[in-house]
Structure formats: C-alpha cells, structure tokens
Short mmCIF file of C-alpha atoms in Angstrom, two decimals:
data_model
loop_
_atom_site.label_atom_id
_atom_site.label_comp_id
_atom_site.label_asym_id
_atom_site.label_seq_id
_atom_site.Cartn_x
_atom_site.Cartn_y
_atom_site.Cartn_z
CA MET A 192 -0.07 -0.05 -0.05
CA ILE A 193 1.18 3.49 -0.93
CA PRO A 194 0.21 6.18 1.93
CA ASP A 195 1.41 9.78 1.77
CA SER A 196 5.09 9.14 3.14
CA GLY A 197 8.62 9.21 2.13
CA SER A 198 8.41 5.59 1.36
CA TYR A 199 6.23 2.79 0.13
CA GLY A 200 4.49 2.53 3.25
CA LEU A 201 4.02 -1.35 2.76
CA ILE A 202 1.54 -2.83 5.21
CA GLU A 203 2.18 -6.62 5.62
CA GLY A 204 -1.07 -8.39 6.46
CA GLY A 205 -2.90 -5.32 5.59
CA ALA A 206 -6.65 -4.57 5.68
CA LEU A 207 -9.03 -1.98 4.28
CA ALA A 208 -12.57 -1.09 5.37
CA ILE A 209 -14.93 0.50 2.78
CA LYS A 210 -18.10 2.34 3.11
CA ASP A 211 -20.29 3.92 0.56
CA GLY A 212 -17.24 4.03 -1.81
CA MET A 213 -14.72 5.58 0.83
CA ILE A 214 -12.11 4.05 3.16
CA SER A 215 -12.88 3.64 6.51
CA TYR A 216 -9.79 2.10 7.64
CA CYS A 217 -6.51 1.30 6.57
CA GLY A 218 -4.06 -0.66 8.53
CA THR A 219 -2.94 -4.13 9.61
CA ALA A 220 -5.59 -6.81 9.80
CA ASP A 221 -4.59 -7.48 13.63
CA SER A 222 -5.30 -3.65 14.35
CA LEU A 223 -8.88 -3.61 12.79
CA PRO A 224 -11.36 -2.12 15.08
CA SER A 225 -14.09 -4.31 16.30
CA ASP A 226 -16.85 -2.04 14.84
CA PHE A 227 -15.77 -3.73 11.63
CA ALA A 228 -16.02 -7.21 12.87
CA ASP A 229 -19.43 -8.20 11.30
CA TRP A 230 -18.55 -6.57 7.82
CA THR A 231 -18.15 -8.85 4.88
CA VAL A 232 -14.89 -9.98 4.08
CA THR A 233 -13.05 -10.07 0.62
CA ASP A 234 -9.81 -12.19 0.67
CA LEU A 235 -7.21 -10.55 -1.87
CA GLY A 236 -5.06 -13.63 -1.89
CA GLY A 237 -2.19 -11.66 -0.77
CA GLY A 238 -1.99 -9.27 -3.53
CA LEU A 239 -0.41 -5.82 -3.41
CA VAL A 240 -2.98 -3.30 -3.12
CA THR A 241 -2.35 0.31 -4.21
CA PRO A 242 -4.39 3.51 -5.11
CA ALA A 243 -5.85 3.14 -8.35
CA LEU A 244 -3.47 4.90 -11.29
CA ILE A 245 -4.48 8.35 -12.46
CA ASP A 246 -3.53 9.54 -15.96
CA CYS A 247 -3.47 13.49 -15.47
CA HIS A 248 -2.56 14.49 -19.14
CA THR A 249 -4.33 13.08 -22.25
CA HIS A 250 -5.63 13.98 -25.55
CA VAL A 251 -7.47 10.72 -26.13
CA VAL A 252 -10.63 12.15 -28.13
CA PHE A 253 -9.51 12.68 -31.66
CA GLY A 254 -9.90 11.69 -35.27
CA GLY A 255 -7.83 10.23 -37.63
CA ASP A 256 -4.03 9.10 -37.21
CA ARG A 257 -0.36 10.37 -37.80
CA ALA A 258 1.36 7.45 -38.83
CA ARG A 259 2.98 9.30 -41.90
CA GLU A 260 4.28 11.84 -39.85
CA PHE A 261 6.01 9.14 -37.65
CA GLU A 262 7.62 8.04 -40.94
CA MET A 263 8.61 11.50 -41.50
CA ARG A 264 10.33 11.92 -38.23
CA LEU A 265 12.30 8.75 -39.05
CA GLU A 266 13.42 10.45 -42.28
CA GLY A 267 14.92 13.50 -40.74
CA ALA A 268 11.80 16.03 -40.29
CA SER A 269 11.70 17.70 -36.87
CA TYR A 270 8.36 18.45 -35.08
CA GLU A 271 8.34 21.99 -35.88
CA GLU A 272 9.28 21.53 -39.62
CA ILE A 273 6.07 19.22 -40.13
CA ALA A 274 3.89 21.53 -38.02
CA ARG A 275 5.03 24.58 -40.12
CA ALA A 276 4.24 22.46 -43.32
CA GLY A 277 0.76 22.06 -42.09
CA GLY A 278 1.16 18.82 -40.45
CA GLY A 279 1.22 18.36 -36.61
CA ILE A 280 -1.64 19.36 -34.71
CA ASN A 281 -3.49 20.96 -37.83
CA SER A 282 -3.87 17.47 -39.68
CA THR A 283 -5.54 16.08 -36.73
CA VAL A 284 -7.81 19.04 -36.42
CA GLN A 285 -8.97 18.36 -39.68
CA ALA A 286 -9.87 14.75 -39.23
CA THR A 287 -11.47 15.30 -35.75
CA ARG A 288 -13.73 18.27 -37.24
CA LYS A 289 -14.92 15.46 -39.89
CA ALA A 290 -15.69 13.09 -37.26
CA SER A 291 -19.05 12.44 -35.99
CA GLU A 292 -19.49 12.43 -31.78
CA GLU A 293 -20.22 8.85 -32.34
CA ASP A 294 -17.22 8.06 -34.32
CA LEU A 295 -14.77 10.11 -31.88
CA LEU A 296 -16.39 8.28 -28.69
CA LYS A 297 -15.83 4.81 -30.67
CA SER A 298 -12.43 5.39 -31.30
CA ALA A 299 -11.78 7.11 -27.76
CA LEU A 300 -13.04 4.03 -25.89
CA LEU A 301 -10.57 1.88 -27.57
CA ARG A 302 -7.73 3.80 -25.80
CA VAL A 303 -9.53 4.41 -22.87
CA ASP A 304 -10.34 0.71 -22.27
CA THR A 305 -6.62 0.00 -22.65
CA LEU A 306 -5.80 2.45 -19.80
CA ILE A 307 -8.30 1.20 -17.75
CA GLY A 308 -7.15 -2.51 -18.37
CA GLU A 309 -4.07 -1.37 -16.69
CA GLY A 310 -5.63 -0.02 -13.46
CA VAL A 311 -6.35 3.73 -14.38
CA SER A 312 -9.66 5.14 -12.54
CA THR A 313 -8.99 8.88 -13.27
CA LEU A 314 -8.28 10.39 -16.46
CA GLU A 315 -7.96 13.89 -17.55
CA ILE A 316 -9.12 14.44 -21.25
CA LYS A 317 -8.29 17.69 -23.27
CA SER A 318 -10.01 19.29 -26.04
CA GLY A 319 -7.70 21.13 -28.54
CA TYR A 320 -8.31 19.18 -31.81
CA GLY A 321 -11.52 21.39 -32.97
CA LEU A 322 -9.72 25.04 -33.07
CA GLU A 323 -13.74 26.16 -33.86
CA ILE A 324 -16.44 26.34 -31.46
CA GLU A 325 -18.53 23.60 -32.30
CA SER A 326 -15.82 21.22 -32.68
CA GLU A 327 -14.15 22.02 -29.34
CA LEU A 328 -17.43 21.46 -27.66
CA LYS A 329 -17.84 18.15 -29.32
CA ILE A 330 -14.63 16.73 -28.09
CA LEU A 331 -15.67 17.94 -24.56
CA ARG A 332 -19.05 16.19 -25.00
CA VAL A 333 -17.35 12.93 -26.05
CA ALA A 334 -15.21 13.15 -22.63
CA ARG A 335 -18.37 13.63 -20.54
CA ARG A 336 -19.91 10.55 -22.25
CA ILE A 337 -16.64 8.56 -21.49
CA ALA A 338 -17.29 8.92 -17.76
CA ALA A 339 -21.09 7.97 -18.32
CA ASP A 340 -20.06 4.76 -20.30
CA ARG A 341 -17.45 3.34 -18.19
CA ASP A 342 -16.01 3.03 -14.50
CA ILE A 343 -13.75 6.01 -14.54
CA THR A 344 -13.66 9.55 -13.24
CA VAL A 345 -12.93 12.10 -16.43
CA ARG A 346 -11.69 15.58 -15.68
CA THR A 347 -11.78 17.64 -18.72
CA SER A 348 -9.29 20.58 -19.83
CA PHE A 349 -10.17 23.05 -22.23
CA LEU A 350 -7.43 23.61 -24.77
CA GLY A 351 -8.52 25.84 -27.43
CA ALA A 352 -5.03 27.43 -27.27
CA HIS A 353 -3.48 24.52 -28.62
CA ALA A 354 -2.50 25.69 -31.95
CA ILE A 355 -3.52 28.32 -34.53
CA PRO A 356 -5.68 26.98 -37.45
CA ALA A 357 -4.85 27.45 -40.82
CA SER A 358 -7.62 29.78 -41.27
CA TYR A 359 -6.06 31.95 -38.68
CA LYS A 360 -2.45 31.98 -39.85
CA GLY A 361 -0.30 34.62 -38.38
CA GLU A 362 -3.44 36.17 -36.40
CA ALA A 363 -3.14 34.31 -33.12
CA GLY A 364 -4.74 37.35 -31.42
CA LYS A 365 -7.73 37.22 -33.87
CA TYR A 366 -8.30 33.49 -33.18
CA LEU A 367 -8.18 33.87 -29.50
CA ASP A 368 -10.97 36.71 -29.65
CA GLU A 369 -13.27 35.12 -32.33
CA VAL A 370 -12.80 31.46 -31.46
CA CYS A 371 -10.98 30.44 -28.41
CA LEU A 372 -12.21 32.73 -25.78
CA PRO A 373 -16.04 32.48 -26.82
CA ALA A 374 -15.74 28.50 -27.05
CA LEU A 375 -14.41 28.75 -23.44
CA GLU A 376 -17.52 30.62 -22.54
CA ALA A 377 -19.71 28.27 -24.35
CA ALA A 378 -18.09 25.31 -22.93
CA HIS A 379 -18.21 26.53 -19.34
CA ALA A 380 -21.94 27.33 -19.69
CA GLU A 381 -22.58 23.60 -20.87
CA GLY A 382 -20.83 22.29 -17.75
CA LEU A 383 -18.08 20.92 -19.79
CA VAL A 384 -14.95 22.33 -18.53
CA ASP A 385 -12.90 21.56 -15.23
CA ALA A 386 -9.85 23.54 -16.02
CA VAL A 387 -8.20 25.33 -18.71
CA ASP A 388 -4.90 24.44 -20.46
CA GLY A 389 -2.66 25.94 -23.28
CA PHE A 390 0.27 25.60 -25.51
CA CYS A 391 2.90 28.22 -24.72
CA GLU A 392 5.70 27.76 -27.53
CA GLY A 393 7.18 29.11 -30.70
CA ILE A 394 4.74 27.40 -32.92
CA ALA A 395 1.66 28.02 -30.88
CA PHE A 396 1.25 30.91 -28.46
CA SER A 397 3.13 33.47 -26.64
CA PRO A 398 3.11 34.11 -22.76
CA ASP A 399 1.16 37.18 -23.24
CA GLU A 400 -1.65 35.57 -25.44
CA ILE A 401 -1.71 32.80 -22.81
CA ALA A 402 -2.30 35.28 -20.13
CA LYS A 403 -5.35 36.40 -22.09
CA VAL A 404 -6.69 32.90 -22.10
CA PHE A 405 -6.00 32.45 -18.49
CA ASP A 406 -7.41 35.67 -17.26
CA LYS A 407 -10.74 34.71 -19.04
CA ALA A 408 -10.35 31.42 -17.04
CA LYS A 409 -9.90 32.91 -13.67
CA ALA A 410 -12.98 35.04 -14.63
CA LEU A 411 -14.97 31.88 -14.97
CA GLY A 412 -13.61 30.37 -11.96
CA LEU A 413 -11.62 27.75 -13.58
CA SER A 414 -8.15 26.31 -12.80
CA VAL A 415 -5.42 26.49 -15.10
CA LYS A 416 -2.54 24.20 -16.25
CA LEU A 417 0.04 24.67 -19.11
CA HIS A 418 2.21 23.05 -21.67
CA ALA A 419 5.20 24.79 -21.04
CA GLU A 420 9.06 24.61 -22.12
CA GLN A 421 8.90 21.53 -24.20
CA LEU A 422 10.68 22.92 -27.36
CA SER A 423 12.37 26.20 -25.79
CA ASN A 424 12.12 28.12 -22.71
CA LEU A 425 9.66 30.91 -22.94
CA GLY A 426 8.90 31.27 -19.32
CA GLY A 427 5.62 29.37 -19.42
CA ALA A 428 6.00 27.61 -16.46
CA ALA A 429 6.69 30.77 -14.37
CA LEU A 430 3.46 32.36 -15.98
CA ALA A 431 1.55 29.28 -15.09
CA ALA A 432 2.81 29.59 -11.37
CA SER A 433 1.95 33.28 -11.31
CA TYR A 434 -1.70 32.05 -11.72
CA LYS A 435 -1.35 29.44 -9.22
CA ALA A 436 -1.80 26.59 -12.09
CA LEU A 437 -2.33 23.21 -11.20
CA SER A 438 0.20 21.85 -13.09
CA ALA A 439 2.83 22.80 -15.95
CA ASP A 440 3.62 19.89 -18.20
CA HIS A 441 6.70 18.63 -20.49
CA LEU A 442 9.19 21.21 -19.30
CA GLU A 443 12.11 19.83 -20.94
CA HIS A 444 13.68 23.24 -21.20
CA LEU A 445 12.53 24.56 -17.78
CA ASP A 446 15.28 26.29 -15.98
CA GLU A 447 15.71 26.79 -12.28
CA ALA A 448 14.20 30.14 -11.99
CA GLY A 449 10.91 28.47 -13.31
CA VAL A 450 11.31 25.51 -11.03
CA MET A 451 11.21 27.81 -7.94
CA ALA A 452 8.42 29.78 -9.31
CA MET A 453 6.51 26.33 -9.55
CA ALA A 454 7.52 25.39 -6.13
CA LYS A 455 6.35 28.84 -4.55
CA ALA A 456 3.00 28.37 -6.27
CA GLY A 457 2.57 24.87 -5.31
CA THR A 458 2.32 24.21 -9.14
CA VAL A 459 2.98 20.28 -10.10
CA ALA A 460 5.54 19.16 -12.73
CA VAL A 461 3.80 16.68 -15.19
CA LEU A 462 6.32 14.69 -17.13
CA LEU A 463 5.43 13.23 -20.25
CA PRO A 464 8.39 10.62 -21.31
CA GLY A 465 6.35 9.24 -23.97
CA ALA A 466 6.53 12.58 -26.09
CA PHE A 467 10.12 12.70 -25.09
CA TYR A 468 10.66 9.29 -26.53
CA THR A 469 8.70 9.53 -29.68
CA LEU A 470 10.30 12.89 -30.51
CA ARG A 471 13.73 11.56 -29.62
CA GLU A 472 14.63 14.35 -27.47
CA THR A 473 17.67 14.69 -25.58
CA GLN A 474 17.08 17.59 -23.55
CA MET A 475 15.91 15.99 -20.15
CA PRO A 476 13.26 17.68 -17.59
CA PRO A 477 15.65 19.41 -14.65
CA ILE A 478 14.80 16.44 -12.39
CA GLU A 479 17.37 17.49 -9.73
CA PHE A 480 16.04 21.15 -9.60
CA MET A 481 12.49 19.78 -8.83
CA ARG A 482 13.86 17.46 -6.33
CA LYS A 483 16.01 20.22 -4.76
CA HIS A 484 13.24 22.67 -4.58
CA GLY A 485 10.39 20.26 -3.55
CA VAL A 486 8.19 20.19 -6.94
CA ALA A 487 5.77 17.45 -6.83
CA ILE A 488 6.32 15.42 -10.01
CA ALA A 489 3.39 13.69 -11.62
CA LEU A 490 3.54 11.39 -14.73
CA ALA A 491 1.28 10.64 -17.50
CA THR A 492 1.03 9.31 -20.86
CA ASP A 493 -0.03 12.42 -23.03
CA CYS A 494 -1.84 9.96 -25.12
CA ASN A 495 -2.17 11.61 -28.52
CA PRO A 496 -1.84 10.98 -32.21
CA GLY A 497 1.19 12.67 -33.19
CA THR A 498 3.98 12.96 -30.46
CA SER A 499 2.78 10.43 -27.80
CA PRO A 500 0.58 7.62 -29.12
CA LEU A 501 0.98 5.60 -25.90
CA THR A 502 -1.96 4.18 -23.99
CA SER A 503 0.21 2.46 -21.20
CA LEU A 504 0.61 4.23 -17.94
CA LEU A 505 2.83 1.32 -16.51
CA LEU A 506 5.11 1.82 -19.56
CA THR A 507 5.25 5.57 -18.94
CA LEU A 508 6.27 4.47 -15.25
CA ASN A 509 9.27 2.54 -16.79
CA MET A 510 10.02 5.28 -19.35
CA ALA A 511 10.33 7.81 -16.36
CA ALA A 512 12.69 5.73 -14.58
CA THR A 513 14.79 4.51 -17.33
CA LEU A 514 14.90 7.88 -19.32
CA PHE A 515 14.67 10.44 -16.40
CA ARG A 516 16.04 8.36 -13.76
CA LEU A 517 13.09 8.84 -11.26
CA THR A 518 13.11 6.31 -8.71
CA PRO A 519 10.48 3.68 -8.66
CA HIS A 520 8.84 5.29 -5.62
CA GLU A 521 8.65 8.76 -7.44
CA ALA A 522 7.12 6.96 -10.33
CA LEU A 523 4.47 5.37 -8.48
CA ALA A 524 3.79 8.61 -6.69
CA GLY A 525 3.75 10.37 -9.94
CA ALA A 526 0.71 8.29 -11.20
CA THR A 527 -1.10 8.20 -8.06
CA ARG A 528 -0.93 11.19 -5.31
CA ASN A 529 1.00 13.45 -7.52
CA ALA A 530 -1.43 13.11 -10.57
CA ALA A 531 -4.53 13.83 -8.22
CA LYS A 532 -2.85 17.02 -7.17
CA ALA A 533 -2.00 18.00 -10.71
CA LEU A 534 -5.94 17.67 -11.42
CA GLY A 535 -6.86 19.27 -8.17
CA LEU A 536 -8.38 16.35 -6.64
CA ALA A 537 -7.77 15.81 -2.82
CA ASP A 538 -10.18 12.94 -2.52
CA ARG A 539 -7.95 10.17 -4.19
CA GLY A 540 -4.26 9.01 -4.86
CA MET A 541 -3.43 7.57 -1.42
CA LEU A 542 -4.83 4.83 0.46
CA ALA A 543 -6.02 6.56 3.69
CA GLU A 544 -9.29 7.11 5.60
CA GLY A 545 -11.90 9.37 4.28
CA LEU A 546 -10.34 8.80 0.70
CA ARG A 547 -12.24 7.42 -2.57
CA ALA A 548 -11.75 3.58 -2.38
CA ASP A 549 -10.12 3.49 -6.12
CA LEU A 550 -7.94 0.61 -5.61
CA ASN A 551 -5.96 -1.85 -7.59
CA VAL A 552 -4.89 -5.40 -6.74
CA TRP A 553 -1.64 -6.55 -8.47
CA ALA A 554 0.10 -9.82 -8.63
CA VAL A 555 3.22 -8.70 -7.62
CA ASN A 556 5.72 -9.26 -4.60
CA HIS A 557 6.85 -5.55 -4.51
CA PRO A 558 5.64 -1.98 -5.72
CA ALA A 559 9.13 -1.49 -7.91
CA GLU A 560 7.88 -4.36 -10.08
CA LEU A 561 5.19 -1.92 -11.62
CA VAL A 562 7.91 0.05 -12.49
CA TYR A 563 10.59 -2.21 -13.54
CA ARG A 564 8.85 -4.60 -15.99
CA ILE A 565 8.57 -3.50 -19.53
CA GLY A 566 5.24 -4.87 -21.54
CA PHE A 567 3.54 -6.78 -18.59
CA ASN A 568 0.23 -6.00 -16.73
CA PRO A 569 -0.05 -7.80 -13.68
CA LEU A 570 -3.54 -6.19 -12.41
CA SER A 571 -5.69 -8.91 -11.13
CA GLN A 572 -8.61 -6.62 -9.69
CA ARG A 573 -9.60 -3.11 -9.72
CA TYR A 574 -12.04 -1.21 -7.48
CA PHE A 575 -13.93 1.67 -8.50
CA GLY A 576 -15.30 3.57 -5.56
CA GLY A 577 -15.37 0.55 -3.68
CA ILE A 578 -17.10 -1.64 -6.30
CA PRO A 579 -14.97 -4.41 -7.99
CA CYS A 580 -15.03 -3.78 -11.62
CA THR A 581 -15.15 -6.76 -14.66
CA GLN A 582 -13.45 -3.89 -17.15
#
C-alpha cells in the first residue's frame, strides 16, 4: 500500500474497510477495530494493493492518425518542420472536425479501455483538436460521455489555445478573440470544463497570449494548467505559476528560476516521457532542480496521435525511471498522489481513511515491479468507488 510518506509504506497483512465508496480503515488486519468485525470480508489473496492509477494529461479524443508523420520524423523531419508544413496538430484538427461525435466516442473508448485495463481509474481529457467553437464542444461532450459509459472519473481541460488553425495563420490574437475565448465561454456554460490549458511555444502561443486565456479562465472560476518549455524556454512555467496553476507539463527546457516559481505556487510538474521518447528528444527535464526545490512530480501518458501515441501508464512509469532517472517510488507517486494533485483532486491518490476507494490489486511481490517490468500487466482486480470492476 502507498500512503503519503517518504517510502512505499508497505503494510504486511493489511486490511481495508470500505463504506459508501470511501475508505473507513487502512492498516493491519490485527489492528482492525471491532466496529468492523461483522462486515463482509473479501480475501484478496495476498496481492499488492495500491491506489488506482491516475493519468493526468491525455488527448484521447481525436480523429484520424498521424502514422505518416511518424515516418517523416524517422526520415529526418523535426516536429516544428512538420507543424509549419501544415502537419502536426492541424492535420488532426481536420480529421476531428470531420468525425461525428459517435465516431470520436468509439475510437476514444478503444484507447480508454486499454488504460482502464492497466488500472487507471481517473483520466484527464483535453480538447484542442477542434479549434472552432462547435468542434471544441464536441470533443468535450465526448469526454463527458466516456465517464458515463465506463467506471472511470474524467476531468476535462479546455485546450482551445492548442494551435493556430490554418484559417487564422499569423493571426493568433484574432483567433483567440473570435474562437478560443467564445468557445471557452460556451463550454463553461454547458458544464463541460473542469480546467483550462494552453500550449506556450514558438509554434503555438506566446506568454502574453496565454495570459489572456488564463485571465478569462480565472474570470470564470476555472483552474489553469499549461504545456510549457517543451521545445524552448519562453517562461511559460513561471507564467503558469503566477496564476497558481495546477500543473505545468512537459518542461524539458525549464530552468531553475521556473522550478522555483512552481515550487512557490505549489504547481505540479507533469512529465511526459512518451513524447520525449517519440520525438527522440535529448534535453531532459531538470529533475534535480525539482527535487531540490520540492516540486511535486507527476507522470502521464500524454496519449495523442502525433507526439505520444501511448496508451500504457505502466510503460510510462518505466520510461520515467529509465529515461528521466526517477526512482520507482517517485514514479508510482507520480501516477497516484501527485497526479491527483495535478488535477486538483484531494479525495484520491492514496490509501487513507476518508479518501475514495479506487484501488488496484496486483499480482506482484513489491511495488517496484510495476515500474521495472516492460510490456507486462499484473493487474488482477480493480475497485472503483469500492466496487469491484469487470472491465
């Protein structure tokens, strides 16, 4: 079991008591209070019990694929070159606009079911592949439907400031005024938004443009987060921290000043090794600065069609340890309690009294096995709100 401590916090011969979907007791079976003596008992066969996994940064709702761009990168084209040539995000935008809501739901569920099959019980889903008002709303509606169709909690992030569509080339400010901000208002009015995200990069939006989006988010009472310092350092993470952002994500080019700003604001660093791997990057996130200044580190798949076509959070844990040198404990915390913090969810991510009973039972002997193994899924049972799932 993984409570909030500096170690795994393993409890041999442990017991959990669950009532109304919440944990009422977590400790040794020998110390179980007599109040629980007549409760129904389920023997988990000595399996390792952990909090359910949380994937706190995904783009799982999209149309089409970008396998050809994968080939282009292997032939030497850079991510920026592909984007400036009309590929990248804008190619997915065209496919997503053409797809019906039912088509988007059907394709997204294939990816979501794979994540669920590895023990994910909370999932963040971003818009950002519509870049027009109705298409952005369509993506967010599909995200809400996923939560209704599966035993999973979905948190939505409005990402209208993801890219500048071809019809607004060179007119980022006009796009924000005419599409992005009105779409955010409409999505908020429809109850489709939990947080607001943006892409602060030379091929996307400047810090001043992102600030305009964040000002609107704050006016609507919404939390913010940001794709920042992935390809260069524009000071996006520090900007996000100045808005008390839940998280800043990617962060390969983050400097120590940006780390310190995040630490002061309590902004979580969400690392995305799938994108680092797919793009064959060499600039690693500043892990030692994050440790030095006490910035919480979360991990996520960044599941998307272009730069991280990854639907395995377990593989993400291994990548984080192998590529970024995170310890197994740091990796597991990154997909549980720190991922919950990155979504502003204080009711999950640990096994503790008063928290949601989202649990995984694993057929392993030690938590480090979940990080160490590659292409191996030892999940034997998952509980969502205390109820055993068949998915």
